[in-house]
XYZ file of N, CA, C and O in Angstrom:
568
model
N -10.574 20.961 2.707
C -11.918 21.333 2.659
C -12.230 22.332 1.499
O -13.318 22.231 0.942
N -11.248 23.140 1.116
C -11.521 24.077 0.020
C -11.592 23.289 -1.305
O -12.232 23.660 -2.136
N -10.738 22.107 -1.380
C -10.730 21.424 -2.623
C -12.055 20.660 -2.753
O -12.738 20.605 -3.755
N -12.520 20.062 -1.592
C -13.860 19.325 -1.677
C -15.092 20.197 -1.860
O -15.924 19.792 -2.469
N -14.956 21.429 -1.400
C -16.088 22.437 -1.646
C -15.986 23.028 -3.013
O -16.948 23.751 -3.335
N -14.925 22.768 -3.746
C -14.847 23.314 -5.108
C -14.180 24.805 -5.142
O -14.087 25.335 -6.297
N -13.773 25.276 -3.964
C -13.077 26.619 -3.950
C -11.674 26.596 -4.560
O -11.318 27.677 -5.079
N -10.995 25.493 -4.432
C -9.489 25.449 -5.054
C -9.387 24.009 -5.660
O -10.086 23.054 -5.393
N -8.371 24.016 -6.547
C -7.942 22.806 -7.126
C -6.936 22.204 -6.350
O -6.062 22.790 -5.740
N -6.936 20.919 -6.295
C -5.803 20.153 -5.324
C -4.447 20.419 -5.912
O -3.527 20.533 -5.065
N -4.292 20.593 -7.243
C -2.975 21.040 -7.642
C -2.506 22.398 -7.160
O -1.217 22.488 -7.112
N -3.343 23.208 -6.810
C -2.965 24.539 -6.301
C -2.639 24.594 -4.967
O -2.025 25.546 -4.466
N -3.052 23.625 -4.115
C -2.856 23.645 -2.659
C -2.049 22.660 -2.201
O -1.636 22.344 -0.996
N -1.541 21.693 -2.986
C -0.627 20.585 -2.711
C 0.819 21.143 -2.529
O 1.254 22.038 -3.503
N 1.459 20.803 -1.543
C 2.881 21.311 -1.319
C 3.899 19.967 -1.265
O 3.516 18.836 -1.058
N 5.093 20.256 -1.521
C 6.073 19.289 -1.543
C 6.885 19.213 -0.242
O 7.360 20.190 0.253
N 6.945 18.009 0.423
C 7.651 17.735 1.569
C 9.062 17.545 1.177
O 9.332 16.386 0.547
N 10.039 18.398 1.432
C 11.303 18.268 0.899
C 12.048 17.125 1.479
O 12.925 16.416 0.779
N 11.826 16.771 2.693
C 12.645 15.701 3.425
C 12.175 14.312 2.759
O 13.066 13.417 2.509
N 11.110 14.129 2.462
C 10.577 12.906 1.766
C 10.424 12.836 0.338
O 10.313 11.965 -0.382
N 10.188 14.010 -0.209
C 9.878 14.138 -1.562
C 8.298 13.936 -1.993
O 8.001 13.915 -2.989
N 7.591 13.733 -0.955
C 6.081 13.513 -1.149
C 5.362 14.734 -1.339
O 5.705 15.782 -0.803
N 4.336 14.776 -2.163
C 3.477 15.788 -2.317
C 2.329 15.626 -1.175
O 1.970 14.497 -0.928
N 1.971 16.793 -0.475
C 1.092 16.757 0.628
C -0.008 17.636 0.328
O 0.255 18.761 -0.018
N -1.217 17.139 0.499
C -2.516 17.980 0.466
C -3.016 18.094 1.826
O -3.532 17.121 2.408
N -2.607 19.218 2.537
C -2.967 19.339 3.965
C -4.401 19.569 4.184
O -5.236 20.002 3.368
N -4.836 19.151 5.381
C -6.258 19.394 5.834
C -6.373 20.739 6.256
O -5.509 21.358 6.692
N -7.546 21.455 6.099
C -7.956 22.767 6.535
C -8.328 22.662 7.870
O -8.801 21.794 8.489
N -8.034 23.850 8.623
C -8.543 23.960 10.048
C -10.022 24.394 10.134
O -10.461 24.646 11.241
N -10.706 24.492 8.965
C -12.065 25.032 8.974
C -12.954 23.943 9.639
O -12.593 22.761 9.626
N -13.967 24.479 10.342
C -14.943 23.354 10.893
C -15.760 22.721 9.845
O -16.137 23.267 8.826
N -15.822 21.399 9.791
C -16.677 20.618 9.016
C -16.998 19.284 9.604
O -16.521 19.090 10.752
N -17.903 18.647 8.980
C -18.328 17.258 9.518
C -17.855 16.281 8.455
O -17.737 16.435 7.233
N -17.432 15.067 8.881
C -16.890 13.980 8.052
C -18.097 13.644 7.030
O -17.760 13.376 5.888
N -19.275 13.521 7.433
C -20.435 13.257 6.525
C -20.476 14.171 5.479
O -20.773 13.857 4.346
N -20.369 15.627 5.725
C -20.495 16.543 4.730
C -19.457 16.435 3.776
O -19.745 16.719 2.609
N -18.206 16.288 4.060
C -17.146 16.376 3.043
C -16.470 14.995 2.808
O -16.334 14.665 1.565
N -16.037 14.415 3.832
C -15.238 13.115 3.450
C -16.020 11.856 3.043
O -15.569 11.136 2.285
N -17.335 11.978 3.208
C -18.230 10.897 2.623
C -18.888 11.338 1.403
O -19.785 10.641 0.925
N -18.515 12.494 0.857
C -19.197 13.053 -0.309
C -18.637 12.408 -1.668
O -17.543 11.869 -1.647
N -19.513 12.724 -2.673
C -19.098 12.314 -3.883
C -17.741 13.134 -4.490
O -16.901 12.609 -5.163
N -17.569 14.343 -3.936
C -16.436 15.147 -4.216
C -15.135 14.367 -3.596
O -14.106 14.499 -4.358
N -15.287 13.823 -2.594
C -14.152 13.076 -2.014
C -13.771 11.817 -2.802
O -12.678 11.566 -3.072
N -14.838 11.157 -3.252
C -14.628 9.986 -4.084
C -13.924 10.387 -5.397
O -12.993 9.737 -5.839
N -14.425 11.472 -6.042
C -13.889 12.034 -7.138
C -12.422 12.473 -6.969
O -11.465 12.199 -7.865
N -12.036 13.208 -5.838
C -10.760 13.524 -5.495
C -9.758 12.382 -5.423
O -8.643 12.330 -5.973
N -10.249 11.360 -4.709
C -9.340 10.108 -4.466
C -9.123 9.412 -5.820
O -8.166 9.070 -6.167
N -10.192 9.307 -6.670
C -9.956 8.716 -8.111
C -8.851 9.583 -8.840
O -8.073 9.059 -9.551
N -8.993 10.843 -8.802
C -8.219 11.750 -9.671
C -6.652 11.577 -9.023
O -5.733 11.567 -9.821
N -6.656 11.640 -7.708
C -5.287 11.372 -7.094
C -4.649 10.194 -7.420
O -3.387 10.073 -7.909
N -5.523 9.076 -7.512
C -4.977 7.742 -7.962
C -4.433 7.663 -9.313
O -3.654 6.924 -9.596
N -5.071 8.520 -10.139
C -4.672 8.447 -11.594
C -3.300 9.278 -11.612
O -2.546 9.134 -12.602
N -3.031 10.203 -10.652
C -1.862 10.882 -10.861
C -0.669 10.548 -9.952
O 0.352 11.007 -10.193
N -0.888 9.718 -9.030
C 0.028 9.234 -8.160
C 0.122 7.641 -8.063
O -0.909 7.052 -8.222
N 1.343 7.043 -7.803
C 1.510 5.748 -7.627
C 0.849 5.231 -6.271
O 0.387 4.208 -6.142
N 1.005 6.097 -5.256
C 0.442 5.794 -3.915
C -0.132 6.997 -3.364
O 0.508 8.098 -3.407
N -1.320 6.875 -2.740
C -2.016 7.884 -2.053
C -2.184 7.368 -0.702
O -2.890 6.440 -0.420
N -1.623 8.179 0.256
C -1.781 7.791 1.689
C -2.746 8.866 2.431
O -2.488 10.083 2.238
N -3.671 8.265 3.092
C -4.554 9.064 3.874
C -4.134 8.992 5.338
O -4.377 7.875 5.954
N -3.636 10.024 5.787
C -3.248 10.096 7.205
C -4.366 10.528 8.031
O -4.690 11.708 8.086
N -4.975 9.573 8.749
C -6.297 9.864 9.428
C -6.121 9.990 10.865
O -5.186 9.456 11.518
N -7.041 10.648 11.588
C -7.045 10.788 13.011
C -7.401 9.394 13.667
O -7.709 8.485 12.890
N -7.237 9.234 14.938
C -7.608 7.977 15.603
C -8.960 7.547 15.396
O -9.903 8.390 15.408
N -9.051 6.277 15.116
C -10.371 5.708 14.713
C -11.499 5.882 15.924
O -12.693 6.195 15.616
N -11.005 5.815 17.049
C -12.006 5.835 18.169
C -12.249 7.351 18.607
O -13.084 7.602 19.351
N -11.437 8.237 18.043
C -11.702 9.604 18.375
C -12.740 10.387 17.481
O -13.559 11.179 17.829
N -12.451 10.264 16.044
C -13.152 10.984 15.175
C -13.764 10.061 14.087
O -13.176 9.181 13.527
N -15.049 10.271 13.676
C -15.773 9.430 12.786
C -15.101 9.533 11.295
O -15.227 8.631 10.515
N -14.492 10.604 10.961
C -13.838 10.628 9.685
C -12.887 9.649 9.302
O -12.648 9.234 8.147
N -12.250 9.099 10.351
C -11.268 8.024 10.064
C -11.968 6.814 9.465
O -11.539 6.215 8.579
N -13.104 6.493 10.147
C -13.986 5.350 9.515
C -14.575 5.624 8.185
O -14.589 4.786 7.439
N -14.896 6.994 8.038
C -15.558 7.279 6.707
C -14.475 7.192 5.632
O -14.833 6.704 4.519
N -13.279 7.636 5.910
C -12.217 7.554 4.929
C -11.690 6.193 4.691
O -11.317 5.723 3.549
N -11.628 5.351 5.700
C -11.195 3.902 5.632
C -12.008 3.289 4.711
O -11.475 2.327 3.916
N -13.303 3.486 4.554
C -14.091 2.714 3.458
C -13.756 3.146 2.254
O -13.812 2.356 1.168
N -13.271 4.328 1.921
C -12.944 4.746 0.538
C -11.514 4.316 0.171
O -11.175 4.308 -0.990
N -10.739 3.948 1.068
C -9.317 3.601 0.764
C -9.343 2.153 0.320
O -10.175 1.251 0.601
N -8.343 1.900 -0.621
C -8.082 0.463 -1.068
C -7.789 -0.455 0.024
O -8.088 -1.563 0.105
N -6.914 0.068 1.022
C -6.458 -0.735 2.094
C -6.174 0.128 3.332
O -5.926 1.394 3.249
N -6.194 -0.489 4.477
C -6.004 0.272 5.761
C -4.891 -0.448 6.608
O -4.942 -1.594 6.732
N -4.050 0.335 7.066
C -3.024 -0.109 8.130
C -3.259 0.639 9.431
O -3.204 1.867 9.383
N -3.727 -0.060 10.499
C -3.897 0.478 11.666
C -2.533 0.750 12.485
O -1.801 -0.135 12.491
N -2.352 2.006 12.922
C -0.981 2.295 13.561
C -1.289 2.371 15.113
O -2.249 3.220 15.432
N -0.605 1.578 15.910
C -0.763 1.679 17.356
C 0.658 1.957 17.950
O 1.681 1.506 17.458
N 0.671 2.718 18.988
C 1.901 3.050 19.739
C 2.263 1.961 20.638
O 1.526 1.537 21.504
N 3.395 1.343 20.453
C 3.872 0.308 21.175
C 3.907 0.623 22.629
O 4.559 1.678 22.998
N 3.414 -0.288 23.554
C 3.477 0.103 24.990
C 2.601 1.081 25.490
O 2.493 1.435 26.643
N 1.815 1.740 24.549
C 0.888 2.899 25.017
C -0.524 2.588 24.611
O -1.471 2.930 25.406
N -0.788 2.050 23.446
C -2.039 1.919 22.970
C -2.645 0.590 23.714
O -2.078 -0.490 23.576
N -3.674 0.769 24.510
C -4.227 -0.484 25.184
C -4.852 -1.445 24.109
O -5.309 -1.092 23.093
N -4.636 -2.725 24.369
C -5.093 -3.758 23.617
C -6.529 -3.611 23.315
O -7.010 -3.750 22.139
N -7.338 -3.378 24.330
C -8.763 -3.212 24.149
C -9.109 -2.171 23.043
O -10.142 -2.196 22.368
N -8.381 -1.015 23.176
C -8.670 0.086 22.215
C -8.291 -0.300 20.750
O -9.037 -0.035 19.927
N -7.190 -1.129 20.680
C -6.798 -1.591 19.360
C -7.870 -2.474 18.798
O -8.262 -2.352 17.569
N -8.297 -3.429 19.603
C -9.244 -4.385 19.190
C -10.646 -3.614 18.783
O -11.225 -4.009 17.822
N -10.999 -2.662 19.657
C -12.338 -1.900 19.279
C -12.176 -1.158 17.934
O -13.035 -1.128 17.135
N -10.932 -0.489 17.739
C -10.717 0.195 16.442
C -10.804 -0.718 15.330
O -11.482 -0.405 14.354
N -10.255 -1.901 15.426
C -10.232 -2.758 14.289
C -11.657 -3.388 14.077
O -12.227 -3.451 12.965
N -12.405 -3.545 15.160
C -13.794 -4.023 14.985
C -14.688 -2.962 14.370
O -15.465 -3.184 13.551
N -14.345 -1.628 14.896
C -15.299 -0.562 14.159
C -14.862 -0.409 12.668
O -15.671 -0.147 11.692
N -13.662 -0.534 12.374
C -13.221 -0.454 10.923
C -13.855 -1.647 10.192
O -14.318 -1.589 9.022
N -13.806 -2.729 10.681
C -14.305 -4.036 10.010
C -15.885 -3.875 9.734
O -16.457 -4.279 8.786
N -16.591 -3.232 10.705
C -17.948 -3.026 10.677
C -18.327 -2.065 9.519
O -19.448 -2.127 8.973
N -17.404 -1.224 9.161
C -17.613 -0.324 7.988
C -17.359 -0.933 6.640
O -17.662 -0.238 5.649
N -16.642 -2.141 6.723
C -16.219 -2.738 5.415
C -14.844 -2.350 5.061
O -14.419 -2.590 3.833
N -14.199 -1.660 5.899
C -12.756 -1.286 5.510
C -11.898 -2.568 5.323
O -11.994 -3.639 5.946
N -10.941 -2.401 4.294
C -9.995 -3.589 3.976
C -8.773 -3.390 4.802
O -7.881 -2.706 4.475
N -8.682 -4.206 5.935
C -7.631 -3.930 6.902
C -6.577 -4.931 6.566
O -6.611 -6.063 6.603
N -5.349 -4.304 6.243
C -4.165 -5.188 5.876
C -3.358 -5.721 7.077
O -2.866 -6.751 7.161
N -3.370 -4.911 8.136
C -2.657 -5.248 9.353
C -2.511 -4.110 10.248
O -3.144 -3.123 10.158
N -1.579 -4.347 11.319
C -1.286 -3.371 12.294
C 0.215 -3.025 12.305
O 0.929 -3.923 12.250
N 0.528 -1.678 12.361
C 1.915 -1.332 12.446
C 2.152 -0.733 13.826
O 1.289 0.112 14.280
N 3.234 -1.048 14.411
C 3.497 -0.549 15.815
C 4.584 0.472 15.647
O 5.633 0.267 15.043
N 4.384 1.644 16.165
C 5.395 2.760 16.107
C 5.904 2.827 17.493
O 5.242 2.328 18.548
N 7.031 3.445 17.688
C 7.698 3.683 18.965
C 8.336 2.382 19.501
O 8.491 2.245 20.793
N 8.518 1.340 18.668
C 9.235 0.067 19.130
C 10.690 0.296 19.339
O 11.378 0.779 18.313
N 11.215 0.027 20.452
C 12.662 0.137 20.740
C 13.253 -1.313 20.415
O 13.177 -2.186 21.238
N 13.803 -1.321 19.299
C 14.466 -2.765 18.879
C 15.545 -3.065 19.665
O 15.938 -4.321 19.656
N 16.163 -2.167 20.431
C 17.307 -2.467 21.226
C 17.042 -2.650 22.674
O 17.896 -2.896 23.485
N 15.811 -2.515 22.921
C 15.331 -2.675 24.404
C 15.673 -4.072 24.997
O 15.504 -5.031 24.248
N 15.980 -4.063 26.248
C 16.104 -5.528 26.729
C 14.844 -6.318 26.641
O 13.784 -5.686 26.879
N 15.032 -7.584 26.410
C 13.751 -8.494 26.317
C 13.223 -8.539 25.043
O 12.228 -9.183 24.903
N 13.650 -7.660 24.042
C 13.092 -7.819 22.664
C 13.171 -9.183 22.208
O 14.127 -9.775 22.196
N 12.098 -9.670 21.755
C 11.938 -10.982 21.082
C 12.335 -12.169 22.091
O 12.886 -13.104 21.841
N 11.805 -11.931 23.336
C 12.074 -12.899 24.379
C 10.718 -13.138 25.066
O 9.644 -12.513 24.588
N 10.680 -14.036 25.997
C 9.354 -14.302 26.686
C 8.775 -13.096 27.322
O 7.494 -13.129 27.510
N 9.435 -12.042 27.583
C 8.884 -10.868 28.169
C 8.370 -9.835 27.137
O 7.758 -8.841 27.509
N 8.524 -10.243 25.808
C 8.098 -9.246 24.760
C 6.673 -9.679 24.297
O 6.433 -10.860 23.898
N 5.759 -8.738 24.224
C 4.317 -8.951 23.810
C 4.328 -9.452 22.300
O 3.519 -10.287 21.894
N 5.242 -8.894 21.520
C 5.289 -9.310 20.085
C 5.765 -10.691 20.030
O 5.212 -11.446 19.181
N 6.540 -11.121 20.850
C 7.039 -12.646 20.835
C 5.801 -13.499 21.055
O 5.573 -14.369 20.313
N 4.967 -13.207 22.000
C 3.729 -14.037 22.259
C 2.821 -13.947 21.106
O 2.220 -14.978 20.779
N 2.578 -12.830 20.453
C 1.600 -12.764 19.390
C 2.158 -13.603 18.316
O 1.408 -14.202 17.562
N 3.496 -13.523 17.961
C 3.987 -14.275 16.841
C 4.051 -15.732 17.184
O 3.722 -16.568 16.311
N 4.266 -16.135 18.412
C 4.268 -17.602 18.821
C 2.795 -18.072 18.740
O 2.596 -19.199 18.221
N 1.823 -17.425 19.041
C 0.351 -17.764 19.029
C 0.159 -17.959 17.508
O -0.648 -18.947 17.242
N 0.472 -17.023 16.667
C 0.091 -17.210 15.277
C 0.856 -18.495 14.671
O 0.088 -19.222 13.891
N 1.960 -18.911 15.062
C 2.643 -20.084 14.597
C 1.953 -21.258 15.217
O 1.903 -22.308 14.531
N 1.590 -21.256 16.469
C 0.956 -22.435 17.126
C -0.474 -22.708 16.716
O -0.864 -23.767 16.481
N -1.191 -21.583 16.621
C -2.615 -21.701 16.332
C -3.114 -21.238 14.985
O -4.443 -21.351 14.672
N -2.168 -20.789 14.141
C -2.615 -20.202 12.897
C -3.467 -19.000 13.046
O -4.234 -18.682 12.051
N -3.381 -18.296 14.017
C -4.273 -17.072 14.253
C -3.716 -15.868 13.458
O -2.576 -15.822 13.139
């Protein structure tokens, strides 16, 4: 928020994550609204500048159904990957989130499932939800 309001330069508040080697521009805990900052010309300018300085800019957003800024930022991104917790995120919530993102004009590339236990019994069998979604795609071209 300090960068978007012009109080700080992004170069001065970006830190390096030693484990990944990624530069991180953390969000502030100040109170703000998505419309005021994330939908602003300052945000567009910041993203353009970051894109000129980095090969990849990742926006780690809050849940789409919880906070409006996720949808506001999704429109500004080149592409969106929706992340859902395997076995925890209800299908209707995932569908609603995708519908809301589509309605804003976000470019959705796909869905990534986290928390998948690849060694769990039944993985890629008839009891696995991913098996059915992949089988449906093969059968119906969905």
